[in-house]
Amino acid sequence: MRIAAEALQPQITEWADQRPATSTPSALVGQQRALSALQQALSIAGRYAHGFIVTPAGMRTLDVLNEVQNEQHWLHASKFDWVYVANPESAYQPLCVNLPCGKANDFLIKLWEFLQADVSVRGPLKDFILETYTSERVAKYIGLIEDRTFDDLPGSELATVIVTHDENEPFMLCDRVTESTLFGSIRLQSVEGTISSDLHLIEAGAVLKANGGVLAIDAEELLIQPGLWRKLKYILRTSEFDWAQPGDANIAAYYQPEAIPVHIKVLLLGEREIYAQLRELDRDFDNLFPYLADFSSHYSLQKAPLAPYFDYLSYVVREAAVQPLAADAYSALFKFVTRITDFQTELSLDTIAIMQLLREACALATKAQSAEISGEHIRQALAQRDQRDGYIAELSRRSILEGQVYIATEGEVIGQINGLTVITAGGHEFGEPTRITATVHYGDGDIIDIDRKSELSGSIHTKGVMILSAYIANVFARNEAMALSATIVFEQSYHEVDGDSASLAELCCLLSALAEAPIQQGLAITGAVDQFGRVQAIGAVNEKIEGYFELCRIRGLSGQQGVIIPAANLSQLNLGDDVIKAVQANEFHVYAIEHVGQALELLTQSEQKQLYARIEQRLNELQHIDRELPWWRKFIAR
């Protein structure tokens, strides 16, 4: 089936025309599944109700967390200010006191006044403190010092504020995870040669700063630090924070502040692979982190309307701090965001990638003294990116154009076909044709893969060759062994060949050699095949088509050239404007097929029945030919 030019890219113009007059910037568009999971996690208290957030590439985590905080709150949040105060019974074991949010400094002032006042007149001030700072710990501490003075307290310091809170604080993010940033530290000081610690040397980490609220931690940073994961689990299981002894094995001093109760909701941030590994390797993980918030990198138009995506684009434009988009810029932007996802009906939510493109386009608009970013500016930015990344692709294409690598794009040849491969170099993918040849000879039906014999074949490619062998055996050797064997090879390939996307091309090449039917060299083909000849989807379909088109364009389009792809890949087509224009002008063609028979008819310009009849006739003739024995066997037979 020949594909019309309109089907070679998404409906970007129609989508651009649906742009609303106003939009509300939002980073949470398309994340209903993840938001529902977070809502469930934030509605439950307890030490076994934490969550894991899957963060796809390009997501600005802090933006997402801040917006979630505006819409959802931990229903059981309970924040306090925490203060360490001098212990009248031990200089090395300060006591912790919790206070209402924002009241720590006021409490210290009143505590100072309380200790300065004469013991006989402290009654009214004591009542004020107990009524204002309602806390069991405050009442207990005032009871300890109600008849003491400064001179009765050990050490030279009265108190230090560890944590002070604002009621409306957002989620705390700890993305640079170390022992001190996560759990805090107690530093040491040397006074007249004596190593010691004191109240002002106690410094809280993220766990205490977020105590009573929500703490988000970068999972990868947490896990690569030895011992931190185990220590965090212990805090979550016991709901108590104990300070490690200050110093190290060489320099240490005994200083043990009282443990602080911890009431916290922890959200780990990381990739899906980290989540899978934690579930598999850590038996405590499922108990502590039962909630998975799976943020998506795609926005599917099959499941949601287009309108909310304009809110997401408004958010990206705002964060990128670029000039506004002109009306024609949206179609160019839609082409880019669908190309990232590899599907015509899915739009990318890769915020950073879109921001990078818009900033490049904005620089071009500024250079052109334009007040808006136009579609042409976006296309220029993409062209500049291709120019930057395309050096290896250019070298590869030049080797073909100069004849160092032989690829025919005209004429017809028996047992030779142009397959399509994709090469990744430095993160940049480009398509490249490769010549596949097959020969047949008298034998017992074996199909020899030269790449495999020379150990240049990967396991998936080997599987593909075995599948096409099974197809040929199923069609032509059900009742008796074939009298023909074949060899197949990727010509001028000097590195490992892997993947099954060339199995359709290899099968067509073998059948061409068996039927002695020439293949049109202007057509290239890609696709995987199963044992029944059904054609299956492959990856990087756009890169493969564009790579072959560029070679044909440089040599000169004849109108007979084109590419055959699996019909299953139609939903992934998103080709460049030059390819679409060539298809519109009938200078280049894209065909979609579902079965190997359709591919053969396009490649050989013959019907499948005729080709298979010729193969069967040839096999029958060979089956009934008595092989003449070599002279030396005749001699032995005497």
XYZ file of C-alpha atoms in Angstrom:
638
model
C 0.000 0.000 0.000
C 1.446 3.336 -1.048
C 1.301 5.924 1.734
C -0.088 9.382 0.930
C 2.037 12.375 1.844
C -0.573 13.531 4.397
C -0.033 10.373 6.458
C 3.725 10.857 6.747
C 3.443 13.223 9.694
C 0.966 13.967 12.524
C -1.905 16.414 12.093
C 0.242 19.281 13.293
C -1.600 22.035 11.410
C -5.004 20.953 12.719
C -3.637 20.819 16.259
C -2.096 24.273 15.992
C -5.454 25.677 14.891
C -6.997 24.496 18.179
C -4.840 26.818 20.287
C -7.078 28.500 22.901
C -7.119 32.242 23.462
C -5.812 31.832 27.016
C -4.032 29.100 28.916
C -2.989 28.368 32.495
C 0.643 27.221 32.830
C 0.908 23.794 34.456
C 3.670 21.217 34.843
C 1.210 18.477 35.812
C -0.599 18.067 32.500
C -1.014 14.416 31.579
C 0.041 13.115 34.994
C -3.313 11.950 36.383
C -2.032 8.455 37.221
C 0.930 9.796 39.215
C -1.150 12.497 40.908
C -3.719 9.932 42.008
C -0.967 7.802 43.550
C 0.492 10.831 45.349
C -2.930 11.769 46.652
C -3.321 8.279 48.104
C 0.121 8.456 49.722
C -0.497 11.935 51.138
C -3.812 10.923 52.671
C -2.287 8.228 54.870
C -0.139 8.515 57.994
C 2.137 5.919 59.513
C 5.674 4.719 59.035
C 4.742 2.247 56.268
C 3.155 4.630 53.785
C 5.957 6.323 51.858
C 6.175 6.631 48.076
C 8.469 6.333 45.081
C 8.184 8.853 42.234
C 9.367 7.729 38.798
C 10.967 10.816 37.260
C 11.333 10.608 33.463
C 14.153 12.362 31.657
C 13.539 16.048 31.153
C 11.122 16.528 34.060
C 11.877 19.536 36.276
C 11.338 17.832 39.598
C 11.207 20.917 41.797
C 8.556 22.559 39.595
C 6.435 19.421 39.772
C 6.784 19.093 43.549
C 5.913 22.748 44.124
C 2.807 22.471 41.970
C 1.768 19.243 43.669
C 2.192 21.003 47.017
C -0.190 23.749 45.863
C -2.847 21.180 44.989
C -2.251 18.390 47.497
C -1.098 18.419 51.110
C -0.113 15.674 53.492
C -3.253 15.438 55.556
C -1.333 14.294 58.623
C 1.428 16.902 58.541
C 2.404 18.157 61.965
C 5.362 20.525 62.045
C 7.157 21.926 65.066
C 10.152 24.091 65.753
C 12.860 22.070 67.499
C 15.314 23.498 70.011
C 18.135 21.857 71.923
C 18.521 23.199 75.461
C 21.200 22.691 78.098
C 20.595 19.634 80.258
C 20.955 20.590 83.924
C 22.081 17.050 84.692
C 24.665 16.511 81.883
C 26.760 18.854 79.775
C 27.074 16.175 77.068
C 23.414 15.208 76.672
C 21.349 18.280 75.678
C 17.568 17.895 75.656
C 15.207 18.575 72.754
C 12.074 20.685 73.012
C 9.331 21.055 70.397
C 7.454 24.316 69.911
C 4.689 25.649 67.643
C 5.892 26.676 64.180
C 7.785 29.951 64.161
C 7.926 30.252 67.964
C 11.473 29.028 68.646
C 13.168 32.416 68.916
C 10.382 33.853 71.077
C 10.676 30.855 73.391
C 14.410 31.350 73.810
C 13.834 34.990 74.793
C 11.285 33.960 77.422
C 13.552 31.157 78.629
C 16.361 33.673 79.060
C 14.066 35.984 81.012
C 12.895 33.031 83.123
C 16.438 32.121 84.191
C 17.352 35.761 84.840
C 14.384 36.264 87.136
C 14.637 35.515 90.841
C 13.319 32.066 91.724
C 10.746 33.566 94.070
C 9.025 35.633 91.309
C 9.092 33.159 88.401
C 5.520 31.955 88.869
C 3.702 34.286 86.429
C 6.433 33.881 83.751
C 6.301 30.100 84.160
C 2.528 30.119 83.661
C 2.918 32.307 80.557
C 5.482 29.953 79.046
C 3.397 26.866 79.714
C 0.238 28.460 78.299
C 1.960 29.949 75.229
C 4.202 27.055 74.269
C 1.955 24.107 74.945
C 4.181 21.068 74.797
C 4.914 18.204 77.160
C 8.612 18.662 76.519
C 8.423 22.372 77.390
C 6.552 21.604 80.613
C 9.042 18.900 81.547
C 12.028 21.146 80.900
C 10.594 24.097 82.833
C 10.034 21.664 85.699
C 13.716 20.702 85.578
C 15.016 24.269 85.749
C 12.315 26.113 87.702
C 14.579 26.478 90.721
C 17.924 26.713 88.890
C 20.009 29.624 87.650
C 22.499 30.020 84.807
C 25.293 29.007 87.109
C 23.544 25.700 87.795
C 23.525 24.759 84.092
C 26.632 23.009 82.734
C 28.488 24.427 79.766
C 28.515 27.932 78.406
C 25.412 27.808 76.180
C 21.726 27.789 77.009
C 20.077 26.667 73.786
C 20.235 26.499 69.990
C 17.504 26.423 67.369
C 17.761 23.253 65.274
C 14.725 23.689 63.027
C 12.198 26.468 62.566
C 9.219 26.153 60.246
C 6.757 28.170 58.269
C 3.292 26.622 58.114
C 3.112 26.886 54.305
C 6.500 25.441 53.473
C 6.569 23.342 50.268
C 7.969 19.847 49.989
C 11.639 19.754 50.855
C 13.889 18.360 48.117
C 17.235 16.735 48.936
C 18.854 16.183 45.547
C 22.475 16.429 46.716
C 22.556 13.606 49.193
C 25.420 13.231 51.649
C 25.611 12.182 55.285
C 25.494 15.789 56.468
C 22.888 17.152 54.020
C 20.453 14.345 54.794
C 21.048 13.609 58.476
C 22.938 16.677 59.670
C 26.110 16.678 61.704
C 27.691 17.568 65.024
C 30.965 19.404 64.537
C 33.900 19.440 66.927
C 35.916 22.295 68.348
C 39.278 22.514 70.066
C 39.454 24.705 73.160
C 42.878 24.905 74.798
C 43.775 21.537 73.303
C 40.566 19.828 74.410
C 38.322 18.388 71.674
C 34.635 18.863 72.442
C 31.284 19.812 70.986
C 28.570 22.216 72.032
C 25.017 23.266 71.251
C 25.895 25.725 68.485
C 27.816 22.981 66.641
C 24.678 20.864 66.090
C 23.454 21.270 62.509
C 20.226 19.709 61.227
C 19.944 17.857 57.910
C 17.031 17.438 55.531
C 15.328 14.754 57.637
C 14.946 17.108 60.606
C 14.253 20.172 58.484
C 11.357 18.336 56.815
C 10.208 16.695 60.072
C 6.436 16.857 60.232
C 6.160 17.366 56.471
C 7.216 15.808 53.184
C 10.807 15.077 52.174
C 11.726 14.183 48.577
C 15.099 12.444 48.138
C 17.022 11.640 44.982
C 17.147 7.834 45.099
C 20.289 7.384 43.022
C 22.249 9.896 45.104
C 21.014 8.174 48.258
C 21.953 4.670 47.175
C 25.483 5.419 45.969
C 26.457 6.700 49.427
C 27.445 3.740 51.639
C 25.246 3.271 54.673
C 22.771 6.111 54.047
C 19.950 3.894 52.787
C 20.187 1.611 55.796
C 20.217 4.570 58.192
C 17.171 6.134 56.511
C 15.266 2.857 56.758
C 16.052 2.637 60.467
C 14.684 6.157 61.057
C 11.519 5.375 59.106
C 10.956 2.100 60.980
C 11.556 3.555 64.454
C 10.224 7.100 63.867
C 13.174 8.424 65.845
C 16.303 10.320 64.897
C 19.485 9.516 66.824
C 22.633 11.554 66.263
C 25.817 9.805 65.300
C 28.820 10.414 67.523
C 30.827 13.424 66.291
C 34.290 12.944 64.866
C 35.896 9.862 63.362
C 38.020 6.964 64.461
C 41.062 9.200 65.021
C 39.369 12.229 66.629
C 36.174 11.718 68.607
C 34.360 13.192 71.563
C 31.360 11.947 73.483
C 28.365 14.184 72.808
C 24.885 12.637 72.613
C 21.917 14.996 72.111
C 18.536 13.540 72.957
C 16.837 11.674 70.086
C 14.166 13.634 68.183
C 10.836 11.962 67.284
C 10.365 11.878 63.506
C 6.980 12.166 61.823
C 7.641 12.435 58.106
C 6.469 11.447 54.631
C 9.350 10.413 52.354
C 9.147 10.401 48.551
C 12.061 8.812 46.711
C 12.768 10.186 43.228
C 14.397 8.050 40.584
C 14.246 6.026 37.403
C 12.083 2.973 36.950
C 15.157 0.707 36.955
C 16.078 1.878 40.470
C 12.536 1.159 41.665
C 12.671 -2.343 40.177
C 16.058 -3.056 41.760
C 14.938 -1.872 45.192
C 11.855 -4.082 45.041
C 13.949 -7.068 44.028
C 16.952 -6.642 46.304
C 15.582 -5.028 49.491
C 12.973 -6.944 51.444
C 11.988 -3.851 53.453
C 11.303 -1.663 50.435
C 7.759 -2.837 49.647
C 6.756 -2.404 53.275
C 8.126 1.114 53.596
C 7.328 2.395 50.086
C 4.050 0.857 48.868
C 2.988 3.821 46.684
C 4.323 4.267 43.141
C 3.752 7.639 41.454
C 4.647 6.937 37.835
C 5.117 10.237 36.006
C 4.797 9.926 32.247
C 7.102 11.330 29.583
C 4.312 11.309 26.957
C 0.889 12.930 26.604
C -1.407 10.590 24.676
C -4.050 12.201 22.488
C -5.830 8.852 22.345
C -6.589 9.121 26.060
C -6.878 12.871 26.644
C -7.939 15.992 24.731
C -5.416 18.328 23.150
C -6.445 21.499 25.020
C -4.601 20.792 28.324
C -1.336 20.350 26.426
C -1.389 24.058 25.577
C -1.290 24.698 29.348
C 1.841 22.574 29.522
C 3.424 24.488 26.625
C 2.627 27.753 28.409
C 4.480 26.442 31.450
C 7.507 25.509 29.323
C 7.547 28.892 27.569
C 7.363 30.642 30.953
C 10.187 28.609 32.459
C 12.332 28.992 29.337
C 11.925 32.792 29.620
C 11.703 33.206 25.844
C 9.752 35.427 23.519
C 6.112 34.461 22.855
C 5.321 31.934 20.153
C 3.802 33.094 16.895
C 0.742 31.253 15.590
C 2.761 29.298 13.006
C 5.305 28.202 15.614
C 2.913 25.708 17.178
C 2.768 23.386 14.169
C 6.589 23.258 14.036
C 6.706 22.652 17.780
C 4.109 19.874 17.542
C 6.212 18.178 14.887
C 9.200 18.250 17.229
C 7.378 16.952 20.335
C 5.816 14.066 18.415
C 9.153 13.185 16.825
C 10.642 12.782 20.326
C 7.952 10.289 21.327
C 8.093 8.280 18.066
C 4.281 8.246 17.846
C 1.941 10.469 15.858
C -0.633 10.728 18.657
C 1.721 11.196 21.599
C 3.246 14.526 22.600
C 6.431 14.797 24.610
C 6.514 16.017 28.204
C 10.306 16.359 28.153
C 10.418 19.871 29.564
C 14.167 20.359 29.290
C 14.354 19.220 25.652
C 11.560 21.595 24.652
C 13.124 24.447 26.620
C 16.446 23.900 24.874
C 14.801 24.067 21.451
C 12.812 27.197 22.328
C 15.903 28.968 23.616
C 17.795 28.167 20.410
C 14.847 29.431 18.384
C 14.601 32.524 20.589
C 18.256 33.336 19.898
C 17.525 33.168 16.165
C 14.448 35.369 16.597
C 16.469 37.916 18.557
C 19.144 37.924 15.883
C 16.456 38.563 13.261
C 14.994 41.348 15.460
C 11.685 39.519 15.700
C 9.363 40.000 18.670
C 8.048 36.438 18.354
C 9.386 32.950 17.766
C 8.078 31.775 14.410
C 7.842 28.326 12.909
C 10.783 29.160 10.676
C 12.929 29.965 13.708
C 12.133 26.537 15.203
C 12.938 24.804 11.927
C 16.212 26.716 11.668
C 17.118 25.656 15.213
C 16.453 22.012 14.334
C 18.489 22.345 11.133
C 21.391 23.766 13.136
C 21.136 20.807 15.519
C 21.227 18.341 12.613
C 24.249 20.156 11.229
C 26.052 19.918 14.566
C 25.302 16.230 15.058
C 25.502 15.041 11.463
C 29.236 14.702 10.859
C 29.385 10.911 11.236
C 26.270 10.490 9.074
C 27.866 12.678 6.407
C 31.049 10.583 6.411
C 29.027 7.395 6.130
C 27.005 8.749 3.206
C 30.134 10.010 1.473
C 31.674 6.525 1.518
C 28.627 5.303 -0.419
C 28.627 8.205 -2.873
C 32.329 7.737 -3.578
C 31.842 4.029 -4.233
C 33.873 2.780 -1.285
C 30.694 1.100 -0.047
C 28.577 -0.292 -2.878
C 24.868 0.510 -2.662
C 22.768 0.410 -5.852
C 19.702 2.672 -6.021
C 18.711 1.857 -9.624
C 18.303 -1.231 -11.762
C 17.426 -4.777 -10.685
C 19.533 -7.676 -9.366
C 18.764 -11.277 -8.372
C 19.558 -12.045 -4.753
C 20.504 -8.494 -3.743
C 18.468 -6.052 -1.684
C 18.891 -2.784 0.205
C 18.111 -3.242 3.873
C 17.834 -0.322 6.263
C 19.792 -0.015 9.479
C 20.143 2.663 12.124
C 23.443 3.737 13.624
C 23.874 5.524 16.959
C 26.979 7.670 17.331
C 27.403 9.948 20.315
C 23.679 9.920 21.050
C 22.752 10.869 17.477
C 20.837 8.330 15.382
C 20.862 8.206 11.603
C 19.657 5.725 9.032
C 21.939 3.977 6.584
C 21.227 1.456 3.800
C 23.122 -1.799 3.774
C 23.463 -4.285 0.924
C 22.292 -7.812 1.657
C 23.034 -10.625 -0.791
C 22.009 -14.269 -0.997
C 23.191 -17.178 -3.097
C 21.733 -20.680 -3.469
C 23.353 -23.996 -4.251
C 22.615 -27.685 -4.197
C 22.410 -28.913 -0.620
C 20.205 -30.183 2.179
C 18.157 -27.060 2.912
C 20.515 -25.270 5.297
C 20.597 -21.486 5.357
C 24.078 -20.305 6.266
C 24.393 -16.876 7.868
C 27.926 -15.749 7.032
C 27.803 -13.007 9.674
C 27.036 -15.610 12.306
C 29.763 -17.956 11.071
C 32.278 -15.116 11.249
C 31.012 -14.159 14.746
C 29.713 -10.784 13.577
C 26.084 -11.580 14.371
C 24.295 -10.654 17.569
C 21.843 -12.987 19.258
C 18.725 -11.132 18.093
C 19.926 -11.112 14.479
C 20.651 -14.833 14.730
C 17.119 -15.371 16.013
C 15.762 -13.459 13.000
C 17.689 -15.648 10.560
C 16.380 -18.773 12.288
C 12.812 -17.458 12.001
C 13.083 -16.799 8.273
C 14.622 -20.270 7.881
C 11.574 -21.687 9.638
C 9.264 -19.762 7.281
C 11.006 -21.128 4.177
C 10.927 -24.661 5.591
C 7.240 -24.305 6.472
C 6.335 -23.188 2.945
C 8.644 -25.265 0.775
C 9.821 -28.261 2.822
C 6.845 -29.605 4.704
C 6.980 -33.078 3.241
C 10.602 -33.523 2.248
C 13.911 -31.742 2.669
C 14.844 -29.037 0.182
C 17.592 -29.917 -2.244
C 18.861 -26.335 -2.115
C 20.936 -24.578 0.512
C 21.623 -20.855 0.720
C 24.075 -18.361 2.120
C 23.205 -14.841 3.204
C 25.396 -11.937 4.288
C 25.507 -8.219 5.035
C 28.044 -7.048 2.480
C 30.858 -4.715 3.528
C 29.838 -4.965 7.182
C 32.829 -5.057 9.489
C 31.157 -4.704 12.857
C 28.591 -6.715 14.769
C 25.162 -6.963 13.169
C 22.274 -7.242 15.608
C 18.524 -6.769 15.711
C 15.793 -8.456 13.699
C 14.668 -5.442 11.658
C 16.519 -6.810 8.596
C 14.898 -10.257 8.717
C 12.224 -9.250 6.175
C 14.898 -7.968 3.781
C 16.913 -11.168 4.230
C 13.857 -13.319 3.553
C 12.953 -11.394 0.391
C 16.574 -11.628 -0.780
C 16.602 -15.415 -0.256
C 13.299 -15.883 -2.066
C 14.609 -13.750 -4.949
C 17.639 -16.012 -5.235
C 15.500 -19.179 -5.032
C 13.042 -17.930 -7.665
C 15.754 -16.270 -9.751
C 13.576 -13.132 -9.726
C 15.402 -9.765 -9.822
C 14.764 -7.167 -7.085
C 14.251 -3.484 -7.816
C 17.324 -1.782 -6.372
C 15.556 1.556 -6.023
C 13.459 0.133 -3.196
C 14.859 -0.327 0.309
C 13.064 -2.351 2.946
C 12.922 -2.737 6.708
C 10.824 -4.949 8.946
C 10.847 -8.025 11.133
C 9.053 -11.203 10.092
C 7.522 -14.132 11.974
C 7.366 -17.818 11.046
C 4.128 -17.277 9.110
C 5.430 -14.384 7.027
C 3.625 -11.646 8.916
C 5.586 -8.394 8.997
C 6.194 -6.852 12.417
C 7.131 -3.380 13.616
C 10.694 -2.125 13.979
C 12.340 0.870 15.612
C 13.750 4.143 14.274
C 11.530 4.023 11.186
C 11.839 7.760 10.485
C 15.629 7.767 10.658
C 15.816 4.769 8.329
C 13.548 6.334 5.699
C 15.305 9.699 5.852
C 18.747 8.106 5.628
C 17.858 6.266 2.404
C 15.998 9.270 0.997
C 19.023 11.519 1.500
C 21.226 9.114 -0.474
C 18.691 8.966 -3.305
C 18.224 12.740 -3.269
C 21.943 13.402 -3.667
C 22.200 10.880 -6.493
C 19.047 12.215 -8.104
C 15.465 11.104 -7.499
C 14.170 8.977 -10.358
C 10.563 8.545 -9.250
C 11.131 4.774 -8.898
C 12.812 4.910 -5.509
C 11.174 4.377 -2.167
C 11.044 2.496 1.086
C 8.944 -0.461 2.232
C 8.025 -0.455 5.927
C 5.725 -2.527 8.190
C 2.144 -1.295 8.339
C 2.461 -1.504 12.111
C 4.854 1.480 11.957
C 2.372 3.836 10.280
C 1.499 5.438 13.619
C 5.177 6.357 14.082
C 5.733 8.194 10.804
C 6.946 11.752 11.281
C 9.196 12.522 8.346
C 11.087 15.645 7.370
C 9.528 18.245 5.098
C 11.861 17.384 2.206
C 10.726 13.742 2.223
C 7.059 14.763 2.341
C 7.492 17.148 -0.580
C 9.198 14.434 -2.635
C 6.341 12.015 -1.928
C 3.799 14.670 -2.919
C 5.650 15.134 -6.207
C 5.793 11.325 -6.820
C 9.589 11.482 -6.783
C 9.853 9.138 -3.808
C 7.488 6.565 -2.333
C 6.725 4.999 1.028
C 4.911 1.654 1.076
C 3.364 -0.120 4.064
C 2.914 -3.896 4.008
C 1.603 -6.587 6.358
C 2.945 -9.789 4.769
C 6.100 -10.878 3.022
C 4.085 -11.600 -0.112
C 3.199 -7.929 -0.497
C 6.858 -6.984 -0.139
C 7.892 -9.507 -2.807
C 5.355 -8.196 -5.287
C 6.641 -4.642 -4.852
C 10.290 -5.674 -5.034
C 10.063 -8.065 -7.992
C 7.044 -6.652 -9.845
C 5.679 -10.217 -9.908
C 2.817 -11.927 -8.122
C 3.641 -13.988 -5.060
C 1.949 -17.111 -6.484
C 4.102 -16.990 -9.589
C 7.291 -16.585 -7.543
C 6.467 -19.453 -5.197
C 5.461 -21.643 -8.135
C 8.862 -21.016 -9.735
C 10.616 -21.900 -6.472
C 8.628 -25.111 -6.074
C 9.274 -26.079 -9.678
C 12.994 -25.548 -9.217
C 13.022 -27.583 -6.029
C 11.079 -30.422 -7.657
C 13.505 -30.545 -10.566
C 16.484 -30.738 -8.242
C 14.797 -33.308 -6.029
C 14.608 -35.826 -8.888
C 18.080 -35.273 -10.334
C 20.506 -38.055 -9.573
C 23.717 -36.492 -8.444
C 26.710 -37.769 -10.368
C 29.292 -39.282 -8.039
C 32.830 -37.874 -8.088
C 35.375 -40.041 -9.940
C 37.088 -41.057 -6.720
C 33.836 -42.416 -5.274
C 33.181 -44.359 -8.474
C 36.656 -45.849 -8.148
C 36.070 -46.890 -4.520
C 32.662 -48.350 -5.416
C 34.390 -50.859 -7.725
